Coordinates of C-alpha atoms and ligand atoms in Angstrom, one line a residue:
X110 CA 19.7 26.8 -6.9
X111 CA 20.1 23.9 -4.0
X112 CA 23.9 24.9 -3.9
X113 CA 27.1 23.3 -2.9
X114 CA 28.7 25.2 0.3
X115 CA 30.8 27.4 -2.6
X116 CA 27.7 28.5 -4.0
X117 CA 28.0 26.9 -7.3
X118 CA 26.0 24.1 -8.9
X119 CA 28.8 22.3 -10.2
X120 CA 28.3 18.7 -9.5
X121 CA 24.6 18.6 -9.4
X122 CA 22.7 16.9 -11.5
X123 CA 19.1 17.4 -13.2
X124 CA 17.0 14.7 -15.1
X125 CA 14.2 16.7 -17.4
X126 CA 11.6 14.8 -19.6
X127 CA 10.2 16.3 -22.6
X128 CA 13.9 18.1 -22.8
X129 CA 14.0 17.6 -26.8
X130 CA 11.3 20.6 -27.2
X131 CA 9.8 23.6 -25.7
X132 CA 9.3 24.1 -22.0
X133 CA 12.0 21.2 -21.7
X134 CA 14.6 22.1 -23.4
X135 CA 14.7 25.9 -22.4
X136 CA 14.8 24.5 -18.4
X137 CA 17.6 22.1 -19.8
X138 CA 19.8 24.8 -21.1
X139 CA 18.6 27.0 -17.9
X140 CA 19.7 24.2 -15.3
X141 CA 22.8 24.0 -17.4
X142 CA 23.3 27.7 -17.1
X143 CA 22.9 27.2 -13.2
X144 CA 26.0 24.8 -13.2
X145 CA 24.1 21.3 -13.0
X146 CA 24.8 18.1 -15.6
X147 CA 21.8 17.7 -17.3
X148 CA 19.9 14.3 -18.5
X149 CA 18.1 15.1 -21.4
X150 CA 15.0 12.3 -21.7
X151 CA 12.8 12.4 -24.3
X152 CA 11.2 9.8 -26.9
X153 CA 11.8 11.9 -29.5
X154 CA 15.5 11.5 -31.1
X155 CA 17.6 13.1 -32.5
X156 CA 15.8 16.2 -31.1
X157 CA 17.0 15.2 -27.4
X158 CA 20.5 15.2 -28.8
X159 CA 20.2 18.7 -30.0
X160 CA 19.5 20.2 -26.6
X161 CA 22.3 18.1 -25.0
X162 CA 24.9 19.7 -28.0
X163 CA 23.2 23.2 -27.4
X164 CA 24.1 22.6 -23.9
X165 CA 27.6 21.4 -24.7
X166 CA 27.9 24.5 -26.7
X167 CA 27.0 27.0 -23.5
X168 CA 30.1 24.8 -21.9
X169 CA 27.9 22.3 -19.8
X170 CA 27.7 18.8 -19.3
X171 CA 24.9 16.7 -20.9
X172 CA 23.5 13.3 -21.9
X173 CA 20.4 12.7 -24.4
X174 CA 18.7 9.5 -23.7
X175 CA 15.5 7.8 -25.5
X176 CA 12.9 7.7 -22.7
X177 CA 9.2 6.8 -23.0
X178 CA 8.1 8.1 -19.6
X179 CA 4.9 5.3 -19.9
X180 CA 7.5 2.3 -19.9
X181 CA 9.1 2.0 -16.4
X182 CA 11.5 -0.1 -17.6
X183 CA 12.7 3.2 -20.1
X184 CA 12.2 5.3 -17.1
X185 CA 14.8 3.0 -14.9
X186 CA 17.1 2.7 -17.6
X187 CA 17.2 6.6 -18.1
X188 CA 18.0 6.9 -14.6
X189 CA 20.3 4.5 -14.6
X190 CA 22.3 6.1 -17.3
X191 CA 22.1 9.4 -15.3
X192 CA 23.9 7.4 -12.3
X193 CA 26.3 6.1 -14.6
X194 CA 27.3 9.5 -16.3
X195 CA 26.7 11.9 -13.4
X196 CA 27.0 9.5 -10.2
X197 CA 24.0 11.2 -9.1
X198 CA 20.7 12.6 -9.1
X199 CA 19.6 16.0 -7.0
X200 CA 16.6 17.5 -9.2
X201 CA 13.8 16.5 -11.8
X202 CA 11.7 18.2 -14.1
X203 CA 9.1 16.0 -14.8
X204 CA 7.7 17.6 -17.9
X205 CA 6.8 15.3 -21.1
X206 CA 3.3 16.1 -22.1
X207 CA 0.9 15.8 -25.2
X208 CA -1.9 17.9 -26.2
X209 CA -5.2 16.0 -27.4
X210 CA -5.4 15.3 -31.0
X211 CA -9.4 16.7 -31.4
X212 CA -11.8 18.5 -28.7
X213 CA -14.8 16.3 -28.2
X214 CA -17.6 16.1 -25.3
X215 CA -17.0 14.3 -22.3
X216 CA -20.0 11.6 -23.2
X217 CA -18.6 11.7 -27.0
X218 CA -14.4 11.3 -26.2
X219 CA -13.0 8.3 -27.2
X220 CA -11.7 5.9 -24.6
X221 CA -8.2 5.3 -26.7
X222 CA -7.6 9.2 -26.4
X223 CA -8.5 9.3 -22.6
X224 CA -5.9 6.4 -22.0
X225 CA -3.0 8.1 -24.3
X226 CA -3.5 11.2 -22.4
X227 CA -3.8 10.1 -19.0
X228 CA -0.8 7.7 -19.6
X229 CA 2.0 10.4 -21.0
X230 CA 0.5 13.3 -18.6
X231 CA -0.5 11.6 -15.6
X232 CA 0.8 8.0 -15.2
X233 CA 4.1 9.4 -17.1
X234 CA 4.9 11.7 -13.9
X235 CA 3.9 9.1 -11.6
X236 CA 6.4 6.7 -12.8
X237 CA 9.3 9.0 -13.2
X238 CA 8.9 10.2 -9.4
X239 CA 8.6 6.5 -8.4
X240 CA 12.2 6.1 -9.8
X241 CA 13.6 9.6 -9.2
X242 CA 12.9 9.7 -5.6
X243 CA 14.8 6.6 -4.2
X244 CA 18.0 8.2 -6.3
X245 CA 17.1 11.7 -4.9
X246 CA 17.2 10.3 -1.4
X247 CA 20.6 8.9 -1.4
X248 CA 21.8 12.9 -1.6
X249 CA 19.9 13.8 1.2
X250 CA 18.0 16.6 -0.4
X251 CA 16.6 17.8 -4.1
X252 CA 13.9 19.0 -5.8
X253 CA 11.3 17.7 -8.0
X254 CA 9.2 20.1 -10.3
X255 CA 5.9 18.6 -12.5
X256 CA 4.2 20.0 -15.5
X257 CA 0.4 20.7 -14.9
X258 CA -1.3 23.8 -16.4
X259 CA -3.8 26.0 -16.3
X260 CA -5.7 22.8 -17.0
X261 CA -4.6 21.6 -13.6
X262 CA -6.7 24.7 -12.1
X263 CA -9.5 25.3 -14.2
X264 CA -11.7 22.9 -16.8
X265 CA -11.2 23.1 -20.4
X266 CA -14.3 22.7 -22.3
X267 CA -14.1 19.8 -24.7
X268 CA -10.8 18.5 -23.2
X269 CA -11.6 16.0 -20.1
X270 CA -8.6 14.0 -20.7
X271 CA -6.0 16.8 -20.7
X272 CA -8.0 18.8 -17.7
X273 CA -8.0 15.6 -15.6
X274 CA -4.4 14.5 -15.9
X275 CA -3.5 18.2 -15.7
X276 CA -5.4 18.4 -12.3
X277 CA -4.1 15.1 -11.5
X278 CA -1.0 16.4 -12.0
X279 CA -1.2 19.0 -9.1
X280 CA -2.8 16.3 -6.7
X281 CA 0.0 13.6 -7.1
X282 CA 2.7 16.6 -6.8
X283 CA 0.9 17.4 -2.9
X284 CA 0.7 13.6 -2.0
X285 CA 4.5 13.1 -2.9
X286 CA 5.3 16.7 -1.3
X287 CA 3.8 15.4 1.8
X288 CA 5.7 12.1 1.6
X289 CA 8.9 13.5 1.2
X290 CA 9.0 16.7 2.9
X291 CA 10.6 15.4 6.0
X292 CA 13.0 13.5 3.7
X293 CA 14.5 17.2 2.4
X294 CA 12.9 16.4 -0.9
X295 CA 10.6 19.4 -2.2
X296 CA 8.1 18.3 -5.0
X297 CA 6.2 21.2 -6.8
X298 CA 4.4 21.9 -10.0
X299 CA 4.0 24.6 -12.4
X300 CA 0.9 25.6 -14.1
X301 CA 1.9 27.4 -17.5
X302 CA -0.8 29.7 -19.6
X303 CA -0.2 29.5 -23.4
X304 CA 3.6 29.1 -24.0
X305 CA 5.2 29.5 -27.5
X306 CA 6.1 26.2 -28.2
X307 CA 6.3 23.4 -31.0
X308 CA 2.8 22.2 -29.2
X309 CA 1.3 25.3 -29.2
X310 CA 2.1 25.9 -33.0
X311 CA 0.0 22.4 -33.3
X312 CA -2.6 23.6 -31.2
X313 CA -2.8 26.7 -32.7
X314 CA -2.5 25.1 -36.6
X315 CA 0.5 28.0 -36.5
X316 CA -1.5 30.5 -38.3
X317 CA -1.8 33.8 -37.6
X318 CA -5.5 33.5 -37.0
X319 CA -4.9 30.7 -34.4
X320 CA -2.3 32.5 -32.8
X321 CA -4.5 35.7 -32.2
X322 CA -7.4 33.5 -30.8
X323 CA -5.2 32.2 -28.1
X324 CA -3.6 35.7 -27.5
X325 CA -6.9 37.3 -27.0
X326 CA -7.2 35.0 -23.9
X327 CA -4.4 36.0 -22.6
X328 CA -4.5 39.4 -20.2
X329 CA -1.0 40.6 -20.8
X330 CA -1.7 40.4 -24.8
X331 CA 0.7 37.8 -25.8
X332 CA 1.9 34.2 -25.4
X333 CA 4.5 33.0 -22.5
X334 CA 8.0 32.1 -23.4
X335 CA 9.2 28.7 -22.6
X336 CA 12.4 30.5 -20.8
X337 CA 9.5 32.2 -18.5
X338 CA 8.8 28.6 -17.4
X339 CA 12.3 27.5 -17.3
X340 CA 13.1 30.7 -14.8
X341 CA 10.0 29.6 -12.5
X342 CA 11.6 25.7 -12.2
X343 CA 14.9 26.9 -11.8
X344 CA 13.7 29.1 -8.4
X345 CA 11.4 26.4 -7.0
X346 CA 14.6 23.8 -7.1
X347 CA 16.6 27.1 -5.4
X348 CA 17.6 27.4 -1.7
X349 CA 15.6 30.5 -2.3
X350 CA 12.2 28.2 -2.1
X351 CA 13.4 26.3 0.6
X352 CA 10.1 26.5 2.1
X353 CA 7.7 26.1 -0.8
X354 CA 6.3 22.4 -0.8
X355 CA 3.4 21.3 -2.7
X356 CA 2.7 24.4 -4.6
X357 CA 1.2 24.7 -7.7
X358 CA 2.5 27.9 -9.5
X359 CA 0.7 29.5 -12.0
X360 CA 2.7 31.2 -14.7
X361 CA -0.1 32.3 -17.3
X362 CA 0.2 36.0 -17.7
X363 CA -3.4 36.2 -15.8
X364 CA -5.4 34.0 -18.0
X365 CA -6.7 31.7 -15.3
X366 CA -7.2 34.9 -12.9
X367 CA -11.3 35.1 -12.2
Ligands
NAI235 P1 6.4 20.1 -26.9 O1 5.0 19.5 -27.7 O2 7.0 21.4 -27.6 O3 7.4 19.3 -26.1 C1 6.7 18.1 -25.4 C2 7.9 17.1 -25.4 O4 7.4 15.8 -24.5 C3 8.6 16.3 -26.7 O5 9.8 16.9 -26.7 C4 7.9 15.2 -26.9 O6 8.9 14.3 -28.0 C5 8.2 14.7 -25.3 N1 7.5 13.6 -25.2 C6 5.9 13.8 -25.3 N2 5.6 12.1 -25.3 C7 6.4 11.6 -24.2 C8 6.8 10.3 -23.7 N3 5.7 9.6 -23.8 N4 7.9 10.3 -23.4 C9 9.1 11.0 -23.3 N5 8.7 12.4 -24.0 C10 7.6 12.5 -24.5 O7 5.4 20.4 -25.6 P2 5.8 22.0 -25.0 O8 5.0 23.0 -25.1 O9 7.0 21.8 -24.4 O10 5.1 21.1 -23.3 C11 5.3 20.7 -22.3 C12 4.7 20.4 -21.0 O11 4.2 21.9 -20.7 C13 3.7 19.2 -21.3 O12 3.5 18.7 -20.4 C14 2.2 20.2 -21.7 O13 1.2 19.4 -21.5 C15 2.5 21.2 -20.9 N6 1.9 22.7 -21.2 C16 2.3 23.0 -22.1 C17 1.5 24.4 -22.6 C18 1.9 25.4 -23.4 O14 1.2 26.6 -23.9 N7 2.9 24.9 -24.6 C19 0.4 24.9 -21.4 C20 0.4 24.1 -20.4 C21 0.7 23.2 -20.0

């Protein structure tokens, strides 16, 4: 982590969107284990409170805030609460996201579904960074990680909105990384493969057959664990990654390796 002089992360603050579930929850817990105080921002209540409770059980400090990342006023209010509770912001993991309701080729794709996915998965990341960056600048250093996807690297047939949003997250990450590199804010992205989360459960229908189909696309022969993405986020925020800027880190068991 970006540590204090004494090598600990105590006193540092992490803001995690989509922290009520899956990858976000695992990462919120991982930040807490590193000693950071954590803000669990999610539209889903009381699951965000459950994550905060899990952190407190570990002996960490956390608050849960209800936040819809598509609403600037929610994002701003959640970050105001962050500063009110913990006095600062050092790290942000902009991870809230949704999967498509159904697959359809581009010409048949519903405009409403396009808007819904772009709004949460891309505009939400922009809104979060817009309001996080001024707070991190006050500390003089910090790190942001945005969640893209394998769909940010390759095209997904029948999924134009999700593919465009996740490619967009990588472009946005690179632009913001260049904007703030000289001011000691490093902005990077993670691109998870198939990860065993509630989202994946909805995607596979939760059946053995659905899971087997997904696993067949993974060269390592299994899905990833949310903790395997959390570990990458923690590393990207750490001093070990001090020279890593604007990178889209693929953590996918080889799924997108051609
Ligand atoms: P999940 O469905 O388990 O968790 C997503 C969380 O985001 C939920 O708690 C949900 O309430 C929250 N959320 C949704 N819309 C929101 C909004 N408007 N404002 C605030 N919070 C909102 O999903 P999972 O799997 O943990 O996914 C996390 C991220 O990882 C997403 O961006 C997803 O697209 C991405 N991803 C997931 C993969 C997977 O295989 N699970 C693969 C590649 C990317």
